[in-house]
Amino acid sequence: MCWEIYPGFAGSEVLYNEDGSVRGVATGDMGVGKEGEQKDTYMRGMELRGKYTLFGEGVRGSLSKELIRKFNLDEGRDPQKFGIGIKELWEVDPKKHKKGLIQHSFGWPLKANTGGGSFLYHFDDNLVSVGFVVHLNYKNPHLSPFEEFQRFKTHPSIRETFEGGKRISYGARAITEGGFQSVPKLTFPGGALIGCSAGFVNVPRIKGSHNAMATGMMAANAAFEAVKDGRQADTLSAYDEAYVGSHVEKDLKRVRNVKPLWSKLGTIIGVGLGGIDMWMNQLGIGLPFTLKHGKPDHAATESADKHKPIDYPKPDGEISFDRLSSVFLSATNHEEDQPVHLRLTDDTVPIAHNLPVFDEPAQRYCPAGVYEVMREDDGSDPRFVINAQNCVHCKTCDIKDPTQNINWTVPEGGGGPNYPNM
Ligand code: SF4
């Protein structure tokens, strides 16, 4: 068997056969300037063709999003749900390090009607990984997941761990949270979705890699058998069949009502009831029905006038920080002279619609300060600015923009965050 791995070449386009089946992917062109012009370094992208193509792009993959839409893979399913996880790596005072200690929390500083929680892991030599997840179905457009995370670290029982320590890395990424009722149809002519492209995270148990690997193996087995039988570019139904009743499906089914209960009844009652249902399911006696997720996350955002702005404390530079110093620690790097990879379907929407209705929430939900509304000194002439070079590829804008006007596309290959030890 021969493996070819192309690091630094992102899949930017799905290739189709004449009959509409998937033929493979194309990598992006390299050496294209800001205005779309070819530079001296220009190199055409490559076509990678296969009898079957398996898409494992992680959460909200740009090609998977296209495939789900084109082949109606989410028809009859609940909308996919998401959270944003923001994380830092710290080197702490050795006196405060307790190797192996794991801490989790729900809620604070979030209000009970906003889902989310934290983790702290002490590991290796004086390292602590700390993170905070905010469910993206929050209603208040003034909310900033980044500032909530910074505020979380100021809680007296958390702050203490980091006093005298040094923050060494920063990152952010969306997480699929829809689970059982949001898993789309997995196959289409010529390929399949695997891992987080389909959303196999078990949210209450905070894990998903096990299901990502298992579904990759199921799809690979189905493709192997099909190729052995001389088939190509048809539907790998054996993968759909293998998933139904599999340990992956059972894993997600047992916890399927936790997230809807949490969203509908809040952190205290919802998580409590969800926990009871989860453990009763473990014993085979949980709720005999599946609760629905309701609206997609972008549609959950309410207008700014229904909510009070949130007065977040200023970062102290010791425990809490601003976005730009955080992005610096993510080692994010993009070729500056390239087309903006965050594309607006309609350039007028941010200022003409999102600003008056939602106070343009992109200014707050982006954990990297990519989106800004700039004005003249007297507050006039608002302009929407996209600092695309800061993007840490979390995909939150693609998910949470209220009108779904932002499309995250792959930048020139190799660009993005570089997370050491994360
Ligand atoms: S621009 Fe979008 S994908 Fe990039 S960091 Fe901001 S929210 Fe995440």
Coordinates of C-alpha atoms and ligand atoms in Angstrom, one line a residue:
M1 CA 0.0 0.0 0.0
C2 CA 1.2 3.5 -0.8
W3 CA 0.4 6.6 1.3
E4 CA 0.8 10.1 0.1
I5 CA 0.4 12.9 2.7
Y6 CA 0.3 16.5 1.5
P7 CA 0.9 18.7 4.6
G8 CA 0.3 22.4 3.9
F9 CA -2.1 21.8 1.0
A10 CA -5.7 22.4 2.1
G11 CA -8.6 20.8 0.2
S12 CA -10.4 23.9 -1.2
E13 CA -12.8 22.5 -3.7
V14 CA -15.0 19.4 -4.2
L15 CA -14.6 17.8 -7.7
Y16 CA -17.7 16.2 -9.3
N17 CA -18.2 13.7 -12.1
E18 CA -20.6 14.5 -14.9
D19 CA -23.3 12.4 -13.2
G20 CA -23.0 14.6 -10.0
S21 CA -21.0 12.0 -8.0
V22 CA -17.9 13.2 -6.1
R23 CA -14.7 12.6 -7.9
G24 CA -12.2 14.0 -5.4
V25 CA -10.9 17.3 -4.1
A26 CA -8.7 20.0 -5.5
T27 CA -6.1 21.8 -3.3
G28 CA -6.0 25.6 -3.5
D29 CA -3.9 27.6 -5.8
M30 CA -0.8 29.0 -4.3
G31 CA 0.7 32.4 -5.0
V32 CA -2.5 34.4 -5.6
G33 CA -2.4 38.0 -4.6
K34 CA -5.0 40.1 -2.6
E35 CA -6.8 41.1 -5.8
G36 CA -6.8 37.6 -7.2
E37 CA -3.8 38.3 -9.5
Q38 CA -1.2 35.6 -10.1
K39 CA 2.2 36.3 -8.4
D40 CA 5.6 35.0 -9.4
T41 CA 5.1 32.2 -6.9
Y42 CA 1.8 31.1 -8.5
M43 CA 1.2 27.4 -8.6
R44 CA -2.0 25.8 -9.7
G45 CA -3.8 23.6 -7.2
M46 CA -3.7 19.8 -7.6
E47 CA -6.7 17.5 -8.4
L48 CA -6.8 14.5 -6.1
R49 CA -9.2 12.0 -7.6
G50 CA -10.4 8.8 -6.0
K51 CA -13.0 6.1 -6.4
Y52 CA -14.3 7.3 -3.1
T53 CA -13.5 10.4 -1.0
L54 CA -13.9 10.4 2.7
F55 CA -14.2 13.9 4.3
G56 CA -12.8 14.3 7.8
E57 CA -12.4 18.1 8.0
G58 CA -13.3 18.5 11.6
V59 CA -16.1 20.8 12.8
R60 CA -17.9 22.8 10.2
G61 CA -15.6 21.8 7.4
S62 CA -16.1 24.1 4.4
L63 CA -16.3 21.2 1.9
S64 CA -18.5 19.1 4.2
K65 CA -20.9 22.1 4.5
E66 CA -21.2 22.2 0.7
L67 CA -21.8 18.4 0.5
I68 CA -24.4 18.5 3.3
R69 CA -26.3 21.2 1.4
K70 CA -25.8 19.7 -2.1
F71 CA -26.9 16.2 -1.2
N72 CA -29.5 17.2 1.5
L73 CA -27.7 15.1 4.0
D74 CA -29.3 16.9 6.9
E75 CA -32.9 16.4 5.7
G76 CA -35.1 15.1 8.5
R77 CA -32.4 15.6 11.1
D78 CA -32.2 18.2 13.8
P79 CA -29.9 21.2 13.0
Q80 CA -26.3 20.6 14.0
K81 CA -25.5 22.4 17.3
F82 CA -22.1 23.9 18.2
G83 CA -20.0 25.4 21.0
I84 CA -16.9 27.4 20.9
G85 CA -14.0 26.2 23.1
I86 CA -11.2 28.6 24.0
K87 CA -8.1 27.3 25.6
E88 CA -4.8 28.4 27.1
L89 CA -1.7 26.5 28.2
W90 CA 0.0 27.8 31.3
E91 CA 3.3 27.0 33.1
V92 CA 2.3 27.5 36.7
D93 CA 4.2 27.9 40.0
P94 CA 5.4 24.4 40.9
K95 CA 3.9 24.8 44.4
K96 CA 0.5 25.0 42.7
H97 CA 0.9 22.1 40.3
K98 CA -0.9 18.9 41.1
K99 CA 0.0 16.5 38.4
G100 CA -3.1 14.5 37.2
L101 CA -5.7 16.9 38.8
I102 CA -8.7 17.4 36.6
Q103 CA -11.4 20.0 37.3
H104 CA -14.6 20.7 35.5
S105 CA -17.3 23.3 36.1
F106 CA -20.6 24.4 34.6
G107 CA -22.1 27.9 34.4
W108 CA -20.2 30.8 36.0
P109 CA -19.6 33.4 34.8
L110 CA -22.4 32.5 32.3
K111 CA -26.0 33.1 33.3
A112 CA -28.1 30.0 33.8
N113 CA -29.8 30.4 30.4
T114 CA -26.4 30.1 28.6
G115 CA -24.8 26.8 28.3
G116 CA -21.1 26.2 28.9
G117 CA -18.4 25.2 31.3
S118 CA -14.7 24.9 31.9
F119 CA -11.9 22.4 32.3
L120 CA -8.5 22.5 34.0
Y121 CA -6.0 19.7 33.5
H122 CA -2.7 19.6 35.4
F123 CA -0.1 17.6 33.4
D124 CA 3.6 17.1 32.7
D125 CA 6.0 19.5 34.4
N126 CA 4.0 22.4 35.9
L127 CA 1.7 22.7 32.8
V128 CA -2.0 23.4 33.2
S129 CA -4.4 23.4 30.3
V130 CA -7.4 25.6 31.0
G131 CA -10.4 26.1 28.7
F132 CA -13.9 27.4 28.6
V133 CA -16.7 26.3 26.2
V134 CA -19.8 28.5 25.4
H135 CA -22.7 26.9 23.6
L136 CA -23.3 28.9 20.4
N137 CA -27.1 28.9 20.9
Y138 CA -26.8 31.9 23.2
K139 CA -29.4 34.6 22.7
N140 CA -27.6 37.8 23.9
P141 CA -25.6 39.3 21.0
H142 CA -23.6 41.4 23.5
L143 CA -22.0 38.2 24.9
S144 CA -18.4 37.6 24.2
P145 CA -17.2 34.0 24.7
F146 CA -13.6 35.3 24.9
E147 CA -14.3 37.7 27.7
E148 CA -16.4 35.1 29.5
F149 CA -13.3 32.8 29.5
Q150 CA -11.0 35.6 30.7
R151 CA -13.5 36.4 33.5
F152 CA -13.8 32.7 34.5
K153 CA -10.0 32.7 35.3
T154 CA -10.6 35.5 37.8
H155 CA -12.8 33.4 40.1
P156 CA -11.0 33.2 43.4
S157 CA -10.7 29.4 43.4
I158 CA -9.3 29.4 39.8
R159 CA -7.2 32.6 39.9
E160 CA -5.1 31.2 42.6
T161 CA -3.8 28.4 40.3
F162 CA -2.4 30.9 37.8
E163 CA -1.0 33.6 40.1
G164 CA 2.8 33.7 39.5
G165 CA 2.5 31.6 36.4
K166 CA 3.1 32.3 32.7
R167 CA 0.6 31.8 29.8
I168 CA 2.4 30.1 27.0
S169 CA -0.2 29.3 24.4
Y170 CA -3.7 30.2 23.2
G171 CA -6.2 28.7 20.8
A172 CA -9.9 28.3 19.9
R173 CA -12.1 25.9 18.0
A174 CA -15.7 25.2 17.5
I175 CA -17.1 21.8 18.7
T176 CA -20.1 19.9 17.4
E177 CA -22.7 19.4 20.1
G178 CA -25.8 18.2 18.2
G179 CA -25.0 14.5 18.8
F180 CA -27.5 11.7 17.9
Q181 CA -30.4 13.7 16.5
S182 CA -28.1 15.9 14.3
V183 CA -26.0 13.3 12.6
P184 CA -26.6 13.7 8.9
K185 CA -26.9 11.0 6.3
L186 CA -23.3 9.9 6.1
T187 CA -22.9 8.9 2.5
F188 CA -23.5 10.4 -1.0
P189 CA -22.4 9.1 -4.4
G190 CA -18.6 9.0 -4.4
G191 CA -17.9 9.6 -0.7
A192 CA -18.8 9.9 2.9
L193 CA -18.5 12.2 6.0
I194 CA -16.4 10.9 8.9
G195 CA -15.6 12.2 12.4
C196 CA -16.5 15.8 13.3
S197 CA -17.6 16.5 9.7
A198 CA -20.7 14.5 10.7
G199 CA -20.6 15.5 14.4
F200 CA -19.9 12.4 16.5
V201 CA -18.9 14.3 19.7
N202 CA -20.4 13.0 23.0
V203 CA -20.8 16.3 24.7
P204 CA -21.7 15.3 28.2
R205 CA -18.7 12.9 28.3
I206 CA -16.5 15.5 26.7
K207 CA -15.0 13.2 24.1
G208 CA -15.2 12.6 20.4
S209 CA -11.9 11.2 19.1
H210 CA -13.0 7.7 19.8
N211 CA -16.1 8.1 17.6
A212 CA -14.1 9.9 14.9
M213 CA -11.6 7.0 14.6
A214 CA -14.4 4.4 14.7
T215 CA -16.4 6.1 11.9
G216 CA -13.3 6.5 9.9
M217 CA -12.7 2.8 10.1
M218 CA -16.3 2.0 9.3
A219 CA -16.2 4.2 6.2
A220 CA -12.8 2.8 5.2
N221 CA -14.0 -0.8 5.5
A222 CA -17.1 0.0 3.3
A223 CA -14.9 1.7 0.7
F224 CA -12.4 -1.2 0.7
E225 CA -15.1 -3.8 0.1
A226 CA -16.6 -1.6 -2.6
V227 CA -13.3 -1.2 -4.5
K228 CA -12.6 -4.9 -4.1
D229 CA -15.9 -5.5 -5.8
G230 CA -14.9 -3.3 -8.7
R231 CA -17.2 -0.5 -7.7
Q232 CA -16.6 3.3 -7.7
A233 CA -18.3 6.6 -7.1
D234 CA -21.6 5.0 -5.9
T235 CA -23.1 5.2 -2.4
L236 CA -21.3 3.4 0.4
S237 CA -24.5 2.2 2.0
A238 CA -22.5 -0.4 4.0
Y239 CA -21.1 2.6 6.0
D240 CA -24.6 3.9 6.8
E241 CA -25.7 0.4 7.8
A242 CA -22.6 -0.2 9.9
Y243 CA -23.3 3.1 11.8
V244 CA -26.9 2.1 12.7
G245 CA -26.7 0.1 15.9
S246 CA -23.0 0.6 16.2
H247 CA -21.2 1.4 19.5
V248 CA -20.9 5.0 18.2
E249 CA -24.6 5.4 17.7
K250 CA -25.3 3.8 21.0
D251 CA -22.8 6.1 22.7
L252 CA -24.6 9.2 21.3
K253 CA -28.1 7.8 21.8
R254 CA -27.6 7.4 25.6
V255 CA -26.8 11.1 26.1
R256 CA -29.1 12.5 23.4
N257 CA -31.5 14.4 25.7
V258 CA -28.8 16.2 27.8
K259 CA -28.1 19.0 25.4
P260 CA -31.8 19.8 24.6
L261 CA -32.7 19.7 28.3
W262 CA -29.7 22.0 29.1
S263 CA -30.8 24.5 26.4
K264 CA -34.5 24.5 27.4
L265 CA -34.3 24.4 31.2
G266 CA -30.9 26.0 31.9
T267 CA -27.8 24.9 33.7
I268 CA -29.2 24.0 37.1
I269 CA -32.4 22.1 36.2
G270 CA -31.5 21.1 32.7
V271 CA -28.1 19.6 33.5
G272 CA -29.5 17.9 36.5
L273 CA -32.4 16.2 34.6
G274 CA -30.1 15.5 31.7
G275 CA -27.6 13.8 34.0
I276 CA -30.4 11.6 35.5
D277 CA -31.7 10.7 32.0
M278 CA -28.1 9.9 30.9
W279 CA -27.5 7.5 33.8
M280 CA -30.9 5.9 33.4
N281 CA -30.2 5.3 29.8
Q282 CA -27.0 3.6 30.9
L283 CA -29.3 1.2 32.7
G284 CA -31.6 0.9 29.8
I285 CA -34.5 2.9 31.4
G286 CA -34.1 6.5 30.2
L287 CA -36.7 8.7 28.6
P288 CA -38.3 6.7 25.8
F289 CA -38.3 9.6 23.3
T290 CA -35.7 12.0 21.8
L291 CA -36.0 15.7 22.5
K292 CA -35.5 18.1 19.7
H293 CA -32.8 20.8 19.5
G294 CA -34.9 23.6 18.0
K295 CA -33.4 26.4 16.0
P296 CA -29.9 26.4 14.5
D297 CA -27.4 28.4 16.6
H298 CA -27.3 31.5 14.3
A299 CA -31.1 31.8 14.5
A300 CA -31.0 31.8 18.3
T301 CA -29.4 35.2 18.4
E302 CA -31.9 37.9 19.5
S303 CA -31.8 41.6 18.7
A304 CA -29.5 43.8 20.8
D305 CA -32.3 45.9 22.1
K306 CA -33.7 42.9 24.0
H307 CA -30.5 42.5 26.1
K308 CA -28.3 44.8 28.2
P309 CA -24.7 45.2 27.1
I310 CA -22.3 43.2 29.3
D311 CA -19.7 45.3 31.1
Y312 CA -16.7 43.0 31.0
P313 CA -13.8 43.8 33.3
K314 CA -10.6 45.1 31.7
P315 CA -7.8 42.5 31.4
D316 CA -5.2 42.7 34.2
G317 CA -2.4 41.4 32.0
E318 CA -1.6 38.8 34.7
I319 CA -4.6 36.4 34.7
S320 CA -6.8 37.9 32.1
F321 CA -5.7 39.2 28.7
D322 CA -6.9 40.9 25.5
R323 CA -7.5 39.3 22.2
L324 CA -4.4 40.5 20.3
S325 CA -1.9 39.3 22.9
S326 CA -3.7 36.0 22.8
V327 CA -3.6 35.6 19.1
F328 CA 0.1 36.3 19.3
L329 CA 0.5 33.2 21.5
S330 CA -1.4 31.1 19.0
A331 CA 1.5 31.6 16.5
T332 CA -1.0 32.3 13.8
N333 CA 0.5 33.1 10.5
H334 CA -1.0 33.7 7.1
E335 CA 0.6 34.9 3.9
E336 CA -0.5 38.6 3.9
D337 CA -0.8 39.1 0.2
Q338 CA -3.7 36.7 -0.6
P339 CA -7.4 37.0 -1.0
V340 CA -9.4 37.3 2.2
H341 CA -10.5 33.8 3.2
L342 CA -13.5 35.0 5.2
R343 CA -16.0 35.8 2.4
L344 CA -19.2 37.8 2.7
T345 CA -22.1 36.7 0.5
D346 CA -23.3 40.3 0.7
D347 CA -20.8 43.1 1.7
T348 CA -23.5 45.4 2.9
V349 CA -25.1 43.1 5.6
P350 CA -22.6 43.8 8.5
I351 CA -23.3 47.5 8.6
A352 CA -26.7 47.8 7.0
H353 CA -28.4 44.9 9.0
N354 CA -26.2 43.3 11.7
L355 CA -25.0 46.6 13.2
P356 CA -28.4 48.2 13.9
V357 CA -30.2 44.9 14.8
F358 CA -27.5 42.9 16.6
D359 CA -24.8 45.5 17.3
E360 CA -22.7 43.4 14.9
P361 CA -21.9 40.4 17.2
A362 CA -18.9 39.3 15.0
Q363 CA -17.0 41.9 17.0
R364 CA -17.5 39.8 20.1
Y365 CA -18.0 36.1 19.1
C366 CA -14.7 36.0 17.2
P367 CA -12.0 35.0 19.7
A368 CA -9.2 36.5 17.6
G369 CA -10.4 40.1 17.0
V370 CA -10.8 39.5 13.3
Y371 CA -13.9 41.6 12.9
E372 CA -14.1 45.2 13.8
V373 CA -16.5 48.1 13.2
M374 CA -14.3 51.2 12.7
R375 CA -15.7 54.7 12.8
E376 CA -14.6 58.3 12.4
D377 CA -13.7 60.1 15.7
D378 CA -17.2 61.5 15.9
G379 CA -18.7 58.0 15.6
S380 CA -19.9 58.5 12.1
D381 CA -19.2 56.4 9.0
P382 CA -19.1 52.8 10.4
R383 CA -17.0 50.4 8.3
F384 CA -16.7 46.6 8.7
V385 CA -13.1 45.6 8.8
I386 CA -11.9 41.9 8.4
N387 CA -8.4 41.3 9.9
A388 CA -8.2 37.9 8.2
Q389 CA -4.5 37.4 9.1
N390 CA -5.5 37.0 12.8
C391 CA -8.0 34.1 12.1
V392 CA -7.3 31.0 14.3
H393 CA -9.7 28.9 12.1
C394 CA -12.2 28.3 14.9
K395 CA -15.2 28.5 12.4
T396 CA -17.4 30.4 14.9
C397 CA -18.2 33.2 12.4
D398 CA -19.4 30.7 9.8
I399 CA -21.7 29.2 12.4
K400 CA -23.0 32.1 14.5
D401 CA -23.4 35.0 11.9
P402 CA -27.1 35.7 12.3
T403 CA -27.8 35.9 8.5
Q404 CA -25.2 33.2 7.6
N405 CA -23.5 35.8 5.5
I406 CA -19.9 34.8 6.4
N407 CA -18.3 31.9 4.6
W408 CA -15.0 30.5 6.0
T409 CA -12.9 29.2 3.1
V410 CA -9.4 27.7 3.3
P411 CA -6.6 30.3 3.1
E412 CA -3.5 29.6 1.1
G413 CA -2.1 26.2 2.2
G414 CA -0.2 26.1 5.5
G415 CA -1.7 29.3 6.8
G416 CA -3.3 29.4 10.3
P417 CA -2.5 28.8 13.9
N418 CA 0.4 26.7 15.0
Y419 CA -0.4 25.3 18.4
P420 CA 2.6 24.0 20.2
N421 CA 1.7 21.6 23.1
M422 CA -2.0 22.4 22.7
Ligands
SF4_1 S1 -12.6 34.9 11.8 FE1 -14.1 33.3 12.2 S2 -12.9 31.4 12.1 FE2 -11.5 33.0 12.3 S3 -11.0 33.2 14.4 FE3 -12.7 34.6 14.0 S4 -14.6 33.5 14.4 FE4 -12.9 32.0 14.3

